[in-house]
mmCIF file of C-alpha atoms in Angstrom:
data_model
loop_
_atom_site.group_PDB
_atom_site.id
_atom_site.type_symbol
_atom_site.label_atom_id
_atom_site.label_comp_id
_atom_site.label_asym_id
_atom_site.label_seq_id
_atom_site.Cartn_x
_atom_site.Cartn_y
_atom_site.Cartn_z
ATOM 1 C CA UNK A 1 29.227 36.079 -60.936
ATOM 2 C CA UNK A 2 28.071 36.581 -64.524
ATOM 3 C CA UNK A 3 25.459 33.853 -64.070
ATOM 4 C CA UNK A 4 23.999 35.655 -61.038
ATOM 5 C CA UNK A 5 23.916 39.020 -62.825
ATOM 6 C CA UNK A 6 22.145 37.576 -65.865
ATOM 7 C CA UNK A 7 19.580 35.853 -63.624
ATOM 8 C CA UNK A 8 18.958 39.048 -61.662
ATOM 9 C CA UNK A 9 18.473 41.053 -64.863
ATOM 10 C CA UNK A 10 15.923 38.567 -66.202
ATOM 11 C CA UNK A 11 13.937 38.519 -62.957
ATOM 12 C CA UNK A 12 14.106 42.259 -62.359
ATOM 13 C CA UNK A 13 12.685 43.153 -65.773
ATOM 14 C CA UNK A 14 9.540 41.231 -64.852
ATOM 15 C CA UNK A 15 9.335 42.504 -61.271
ATOM 16 C CA UNK A 16 10.137 46.161 -62.058
ATOM 17 C CA UNK A 17 12.571 46.496 -59.170
ATOM 18 C CA UNK A 18 10.588 44.209 -56.865
ATOM 19 C CA UNK A 19 7.652 45.713 -55.014
ATOM 20 C CA UNK A 20 7.830 44.576 -51.385
ATOM 21 C CA UNK A 21 4.786 43.412 -49.403
ATOM 22 C CA UNK A 22 5.231 42.654 -45.661
ATOM 23 C CA UNK A 23 4.058 39.311 -44.272
ATOM 24 C CA UNK A 24 0.730 40.515 -42.747
ATOM 25 C CA UNK A 25 -0.322 41.844 -46.175
ATOM 26 C CA UNK A 26 1.373 39.160 -48.269
ATOM 27 C CA UNK A 27 -0.566 36.432 -46.449
ATOM 28 C CA UNK A 28 -3.807 38.185 -47.462
ATOM 29 C CA UNK A 29 -3.007 38.105 -51.173
ATOM 30 C CA UNK A 30 -0.897 41.268 -51.025
ATOM 31 C CA UNK A 31 -3.956 43.397 -50.182
ATOM 32 C CA UNK A 32 -2.508 46.570 -48.657
ATOM 33 C CA UNK A 33 -4.091 49.738 -50.059
ATOM 34 C CA UNK A 34 -6.787 50.182 -47.389
ATOM 35 C CA UNK A 35 -4.876 48.608 -44.480
ATOM 36 C CA UNK A 36 -3.616 50.555 -41.469
ATOM 37 C CA UNK A 37 -0.729 50.308 -39.004
ATOM 38 C CA UNK A 38 3.064 50.288 -39.215
ATOM 39 C CA UNK A 39 3.201 47.854 -42.141
ATOM 40 C CA UNK A 40 1.203 50.306 -44.264
ATOM 41 C CA UNK A 41 4.579 51.982 -44.889
ATOM 42 C CA UNK A 42 5.069 49.220 -47.470
ATOM 43 C CA UNK A 43 1.522 49.502 -48.811
ATOM 44 C CA UNK A 44 -0.316 52.801 -48.427
ATOM 45 C CA UNK A 45 1.407 54.983 -45.772
ATOM 46 C CA UNK A 46 -1.856 56.853 -45.157
ATOM 47 C CA UNK A 47 -2.640 53.996 -42.787
ATOM 48 C CA UNK A 48 0.137 55.208 -40.493
ATOM 49 C CA UNK A 49 -1.564 58.491 -39.566
ATOM 50 C CA UNK A 50 -3.230 57.363 -36.315
ATOM 51 C CA UNK A 51 -0.238 55.432 -34.974
ATOM 52 C CA UNK A 52 -0.374 55.733 -31.173
ATOM 53 C CA UNK A 53 3.195 54.729 -30.247
ATOM 54 C CA UNK A 54 6.571 54.393 -32.014
ATOM 55 C CA UNK A 55 6.952 51.014 -33.713
ATOM 56 C CA UNK A 56 9.713 49.226 -35.591
ATOM 57 C CA UNK A 57 9.672 46.137 -37.803
ATOM 58 C CA UNK A 58 12.040 44.071 -39.913
ATOM 59 C CA UNK A 59 11.399 41.449 -42.582
ATOM 60 C CA UNK A 60 13.288 38.907 -44.672
ATOM 61 C CA UNK A 61 11.975 37.159 -47.793
ATOM 62 C CA UNK A 62 13.531 34.546 -50.064
ATOM 63 C CA UNK A 63 12.403 34.673 -53.683
ATOM 64 C CA UNK A 64 11.657 32.213 -56.450
ATOM 65 C CA UNK A 65 14.413 30.311 -58.265
ATOM 66 C CA UNK A 66 17.189 30.807 -55.710
ATOM 67 C CA UNK A 67 17.561 31.227 -51.941
ATOM 68 C CA UNK A 68 20.356 33.728 -52.688
ATOM 69 C CA UNK A 69 17.810 36.127 -54.170
ATOM 70 C CA UNK A 70 16.198 37.881 -51.202
ATOM 71 C CA UNK A 71 14.574 41.030 -49.842
ATOM 72 C CA UNK A 72 15.397 42.630 -46.501
ATOM 73 C CA UNK A 73 13.244 45.420 -45.057
ATOM 74 C CA UNK A 74 13.281 47.766 -42.074
ATOM 75 C CA UNK A 75 10.277 49.932 -41.134
ATOM 76 C CA UNK A 76 9.905 52.574 -38.423
ATOM 77 C CA UNK A 77 6.970 54.815 -37.598
ATOM 78 C CA UNK A 78 6.188 57.295 -34.858
ATOM 79 C CA UNK A 79 3.495 59.858 -34.030
ATOM 80 C CA UNK A 80 4.795 63.430 -34.183
ATOM 81 C CA UNK A 81 1.630 65.356 -33.312
ATOM 82 C CA UNK A 82 -2.105 64.790 -33.081
ATOM 83 C CA UNK A 83 -3.308 62.730 -36.060
ATOM 84 C CA UNK A 84 0.104 62.981 -37.752
ATOM 85 C CA UNK A 85 2.833 60.369 -38.033
ATOM 86 C CA UNK A 86 6.249 60.084 -39.641
ATOM 87 C CA UNK A 87 7.544 56.883 -41.196
ATOM 88 C CA UNK A 88 10.828 55.560 -42.565
ATOM 89 C CA UNK A 89 11.200 52.456 -44.734
ATOM 90 C CA UNK A 90 14.244 50.784 -46.294
ATOM 91 C CA UNK A 91 14.102 47.714 -48.540
ATOM 92 C CA UNK A 92 16.875 45.923 -50.398
ATOM 93 C CA UNK A 93 16.262 43.284 -53.083
ATOM 94 C CA UNK A 94 18.992 41.298 -54.792
ATOM 95 C CA UNK A 95 21.879 38.875 -54.385
ATOM 96 C CA UNK A 96 24.374 39.775 -51.672
ATOM 97 C CA UNK A 97 27.729 40.808 -53.120
ATOM 98 C CA UNK A 98 26.447 40.715 -56.704
ATOM 99 C CA UNK A 99 23.645 43.192 -57.394
ATOM 100 C CA UNK A 100 20.849 44.931 -55.516
ATOM 101 C CA UNK A 101 17.882 47.285 -55.760
ATOM 102 C CA UNK A 102 17.663 49.501 -52.680
ATOM 103 C CA UNK A 103 14.802 51.847 -51.833
ATOM 104 C CA UNK A 104 14.590 54.151 -48.820
ATOM 105 C CA UNK A 105 11.610 56.385 -48.192
ATOM 106 C CA UNK A 106 10.250 58.922 -45.759
ATOM 107 C CA UNK A 107 6.491 59.318 -45.361
ATOM 108 C CA UNK A 108 4.331 61.940 -43.703
ATOM 109 C CA UNK A 109 0.832 60.694 -42.896
ATOM 110 C CA UNK A 110 -1.979 62.867 -41.583
ATOM 111 C CA UNK A 111 -5.584 62.193 -40.617
ATOM 112 C CA UNK A 112 -8.371 64.737 -40.971
ATOM 113 C CA UNK A 113 -11.084 63.864 -38.506
ATOM 114 C CA UNK A 114 -12.209 60.273 -38.083
ATOM 115 C CA UNK A 115 -12.690 59.441 -41.757
ATOM 116 C CA UNK A 116 -9.848 60.788 -43.905
ATOM 117 C CA UNK A 117 -6.183 59.701 -43.923
ATOM 118 C CA UNK A 118 -3.582 61.031 -46.356
ATOM 119 C CA UNK A 119 0.130 60.560 -47.033
ATOM 120 C CA UNK A 120 3.038 61.863 -49.072
ATOM 121 C CA UNK A 121 6.184 59.775 -49.569
ATOM 122 C CA UNK A 122 9.564 60.630 -51.091
ATOM 123 C CA UNK A 123 11.766 57.682 -52.112
ATOM 124 C CA UNK A 124 15.443 57.319 -52.954
ATOM 125 C CA UNK A 125 16.298 54.397 -55.256
ATOM 126 C CA UNK A 126 19.702 52.877 -55.935
ATOM 127 C CA UNK A 127 20.433 50.101 -58.420
ATOM 128 C CA UNK A 128 23.913 48.630 -57.920
ATOM 129 C CA UNK A 129 25.996 45.985 -59.647
ATOM 130 C CA UNK A 130 28.985 45.279 -57.426
ATOM 131 C CA UNK A 131 32.283 46.579 -58.852
ATOM 132 C CA UNK A 132 30.514 47.689 -62.026
ATOM 133 C CA UNK A 133 27.985 50.535 -61.732
ATOM 134 C CA UNK A 134 25.380 52.277 -59.592
ATOM 135 C CA UNK A 135 22.330 54.229 -60.734
ATOM 136 C CA UNK A 136 20.180 56.483 -58.533
ATOM 137 C CA UNK A 137 16.773 58.095 -58.801
ATOM 138 C CA UNK A 138 14.045 59.831 -56.760
ATOM 139 C CA UNK A 139 10.313 59.174 -56.799
ATOM 140 C CA UNK A 140 7.194 60.337 -54.961
ATOM 141 C CA UNK A 141 3.995 58.560 -53.854
ATOM 142 C CA UNK A 142 0.550 59.786 -52.801
ATOM 143 C CA UNK A 143 -1.917 57.912 -50.602
ATOM 144 C CA UNK A 144 -5.490 58.314 -49.387
ATOM 145 C CA UNK A 145 -7.826 56.278 -47.155
ATOM 146 C CA UNK A 146 -11.484 56.975 -46.394
ATOM 147 C CA UNK A 147 -13.382 55.328 -43.531
ATOM 148 C CA UNK A 148 -16.923 54.777 -44.774
ATOM 149 C CA UNK A 149 -17.888 53.302 -41.418
ATOM 150 C CA UNK A 150 -16.347 51.556 -38.445
ATOM 151 C CA UNK A 151 -16.207 48.366 -40.505
ATOM 152 C CA UNK A 152 -15.516 49.488 -44.100
ATOM 153 C CA UNK A 153 -12.531 51.421 -45.491
ATOM 154 C CA UNK A 154 -11.442 52.346 -48.996
ATOM 155 C CA UNK A 155 -7.992 53.396 -50.156
ATOM 156 C CA UNK A 156 -6.276 54.933 -53.175
ATOM 157 C CA UNK A 157 -2.522 54.830 -53.759
ATOM 158 C CA UNK A 158 -0.418 56.247 -56.605
ATOM 159 C CA UNK A 159 3.154 54.955 -56.562
ATOM 160 C CA UNK A 160 5.935 56.745 -58.466
ATOM 161 C CA UNK A 161 3.793 59.658 -59.638
ATOM 162 C CA UNK A 162 6.760 61.268 -61.421
ATOM 163 C CA UNK A 163 7.555 58.117 -63.452
ATOM 164 C CA UNK A 164 11.117 57.917 -62.108
ATOM 165 C CA UNK A 165 13.445 55.347 -63.680
ATOM 166 C CA UNK A 166 17.073 54.331 -63.832
ATOM 167 C CA UNK A 167 19.241 55.570 -66.681
ATOM 168 C CA UNK A 168 20.538 52.179 -67.778
ATOM 169 C CA UNK A 169 20.754 50.230 -71.011
ATOM 170 C CA UNK A 170 18.853 47.398 -69.337
ATOM 171 C CA UNK A 171 15.065 47.931 -69.122
ATOM 172 C CA UNK A 172 15.101 48.469 -65.367
ATOM 173 C CA UNK A 173 11.948 50.363 -64.483
ATOM 174 C CA UNK A 174 10.990 51.553 -61.032
ATOM 175 C CA UNK A 175 7.522 50.196 -60.300
ATOM 176 C CA UNK A 176 4.752 52.677 -61.127
ATOM 177 C CA UNK A 177 1.263 51.683 -60.012
ATOM 178 C CA UNK A 178 -2.171 53.137 -59.355
ATOM 179 C CA UNK A 179 -4.451 51.114 -57.131
ATOM 180 C CA UNK A 180 -7.731 51.111 -55.250
ATOM 181 C CA UNK A 181 -8.512 48.860 -52.313
ATOM 182 C CA UNK A 182 -11.134 48.024 -49.695
ATOM 183 C CA UNK A 183 -11.218 46.325 -46.306
ATOM 184 C CA UNK A 184 -14.306 44.864 -44.632
ATOM 185 C CA UNK A 185 -14.251 44.113 -40.890
ATOM 186 C CA UNK A 186 -17.081 41.615 -40.575
ATOM 187 C CA UNK A 187 -16.205 41.126 -36.904
ATOM 188 C CA UNK A 188 -13.316 41.612 -34.509
ATOM 189 C CA UNK A 189 -11.927 38.292 -35.775
ATOM 190 C CA UNK A 190 -12.635 38.344 -39.532
ATOM 191 C CA UNK A 191 -11.163 40.820 -42.036
ATOM 192 C CA UNK A 192 -11.584 40.699 -45.822
ATOM 193 C CA UNK A 193 -9.561 42.799 -48.243
ATOM 194 C CA UNK A 194 -9.419 43.415 -51.971
ATOM 195 C CA UNK A 195 -7.231 45.541 -54.271
ATOM 196 C CA UNK A 196 -7.282 46.376 -57.978
ATOM 197 C CA UNK A 197 -3.917 47.637 -59.218
ATOM 198 C CA UNK A 198 -2.927 49.100 -62.584
ATOM 199 C CA UNK A 199 0.751 48.264 -63.080
ATOM 200 C CA UNK A 200 1.964 50.663 -65.765
ATOM 201 C CA UNK A 201 2.203 50.601 -68.684
ATOM 202 C CA UNK A 202 -0.715 48.185 -69.215
ATOM 203 C CA UNK A 203 -0.984 45.299 -66.733
ATOM 204 C CA UNK A 204 -3.884 44.936 -64.282
ATOM 205 C CA UNK A 205 -3.656 42.852 -61.133
ATOM 206 C CA UNK A 206 -6.508 41.736 -58.863
ATOM 207 C CA UNK A 207 -5.811 40.833 -55.253
ATOM 208 C CA UNK A 208 -7.988 39.413 -52.505
ATOM 209 C CA UNK A 209 -7.584 37.836 -49.110
ATOM 210 C CA UNK A 210 -8.830 37.333 -45.580
ATOM 211 C CA UNK A 211 -7.484 37.085 -42.069
ATOM 212 C CA UNK A 212 -9.094 35.294 -39.137
ATOM 213 C CA UNK A 213 -8.079 35.686 -35.514
ATOM 214 C CA UNK A 214 -9.086 32.402 -33.901
ATOM 215 C CA UNK A 215 -7.360 33.368 -30.627
ATOM 216 C CA UNK A 216 -6.387 36.730 -29.054
ATOM 217 C CA UNK A 217 -2.741 35.921 -29.828
ATOM 218 C CA UNK A 218 -3.024 33.982 -33.120
ATOM 219 C CA UNK A 219 -4.208 34.852 -36.616
ATOM 220 C CA UNK A 220 -4.251 33.011 -39.969
ATOM 221 C CA UNK A 221 -4.354 34.548 -43.443
ATOM 222 C CA UNK A 222 -5.149 33.357 -46.980
ATOM 223 C CA UNK A 223 -5.294 35.083 -50.343
ATOM 224 C CA UNK A 224 -4.719 35.084 -54.095
ATOM 225 C CA UNK A 225 -3.600 37.486 -56.823
ATOM 226 C CA UNK A 226 -3.677 37.509 -60.613
ATOM 227 C CA UNK A 227 -1.255 38.059 -63.522
ATOM 228 C CA UNK A 228 0.083 35.488 -62.963
ATOM 229 C CA UNK A 229 -2.225 33.493 -60.669
ATOM 230 C CA UNK A 230 -0.533 33.074 -57.302
ATOM 231 C CA UNK A 231 -1.768 31.973 -53.886
ATOM 232 C CA UNK A 232 -0.723 33.132 -50.451
ATOM 233 C CA UNK A 233 -0.992 31.911 -46.879
ATOM 234 C CA UNK A 234 0.342 33.112 -43.574
ATOM 235 C CA UNK A 235 0.015 33.232 -39.818
ATOM 236 C CA UNK A 236 0.765 35.697 -37.056
ATOM 237 C CA UNK A 237 1.435 35.673 -33.334
ATOM 238 C CA UNK A 238 1.127 38.703 -31.070
ATOM 239 C CA UNK A 239 2.144 38.928 -27.420
ATOM 240 C CA UNK A 240 2.292 42.212 -25.537
ATOM 241 C CA UNK A 241 4.514 44.543 -27.577
ATOM 242 C CA UNK A 242 5.807 41.880 -29.984
ATOM 243 C CA UNK A 243 4.313 40.719 -33.268
ATOM 244 C CA UNK A 244 5.696 37.836 -35.342
ATOM 245 C CA UNK A 245 4.349 37.035 -38.817
ATOM 246 C CA UNK A 246 5.052 34.417 -41.465
ATOM 247 C CA UNK A 247 3.695 34.314 -45.029
ATOM 248 C CA UNK A 248 4.390 32.460 -48.262
ATOM 249 C CA UNK A 249 3.644 33.252 -51.892
ATOM 250 C CA UNK A 250 2.987 30.169 -54.067
ATOM 251 C CA UNK A 251 3.607 30.124 -57.833
ATOM 252 C CA UNK A 252 2.555 27.021 -59.806
ATOM 253 C CA UNK A 253 5.820 26.861 -61.789
ATOM 254 C CA UNK A 254 8.401 28.765 -59.738
ATOM 255 C CA UNK A 255 7.568 27.380 -56.291
ATOM 256 C CA UNK A 256 7.267 29.302 -53.030
ATOM 257 C CA UNK A 257 8.631 32.591 -51.701
ATOM 258 C CA UNK A 258 8.553 32.619 -47.859
ATOM 259 C CA UNK A 259 8.844 35.671 -45.627
ATOM 260 C CA UNK A 260 9.340 36.316 -41.907
ATOM 261 C CA UNK A 261 8.678 39.621 -40.143
ATOM 262 C CA UNK A 262 9.076 40.838 -36.577
ATOM 263 C CA UNK A 263 7.598 44.034 -35.120
ATOM 264 C CA UNK A 264 7.861 45.785 -31.754
ATOM 265 C CA UNK A 265 5.747 48.613 -30.298
ATOM 266 C CA UNK A 266 7.501 50.887 -27.784
#
């Protein structure tokens, strides 16, 4: 067990409690700030505001270095009134039975007219080492999306605005980021996205990707992100109320980190 705990500590210091990106965004280079739909709960929840029907999704991702190190996620969103939606998201990152980082959040997203979307999110974080200790904290996020036109959107997202952190001897920060992103719908089939993210205290990350729907039911995605340089690829299948997505993150030295997600619209 000690070996697993040491490995988790080393990885978690670098990942700052592991920011989760669902497969449809991960495949596009983790571009998420100006995207819309249920999966925006794990990117910029402002994109949830015009949700037409209740939706639910789950995801599972294996991480670099060990198949025992994984993330599980559950997302749920529903409209509650005109141009307003409520969302719930739970993610858990770690090694089962050893240690984990759990985050649960509730988001309220509201649109103002056809162009403006906003969101407020409150998160509960729990960092647990089995049979040893548990630390808890609360954070808040703010999101904004502006539709410049039918084809171009821009987004702004501030994660962990109160600089929440765990009170531990290990440097175990809760991710705090400020990012701006854009999406360009060149056609019904082709979407390009790009994000620039400041990962406090000083790291910048650049993300870009595209998705192409070559068939009404099938879509492929490609992308890349910096610091360190990583590449992504993915594919999706949609039939009636079901949506299945697969994506992989490629690191030149650590290997691949695959993810599966499944969504259903009621």
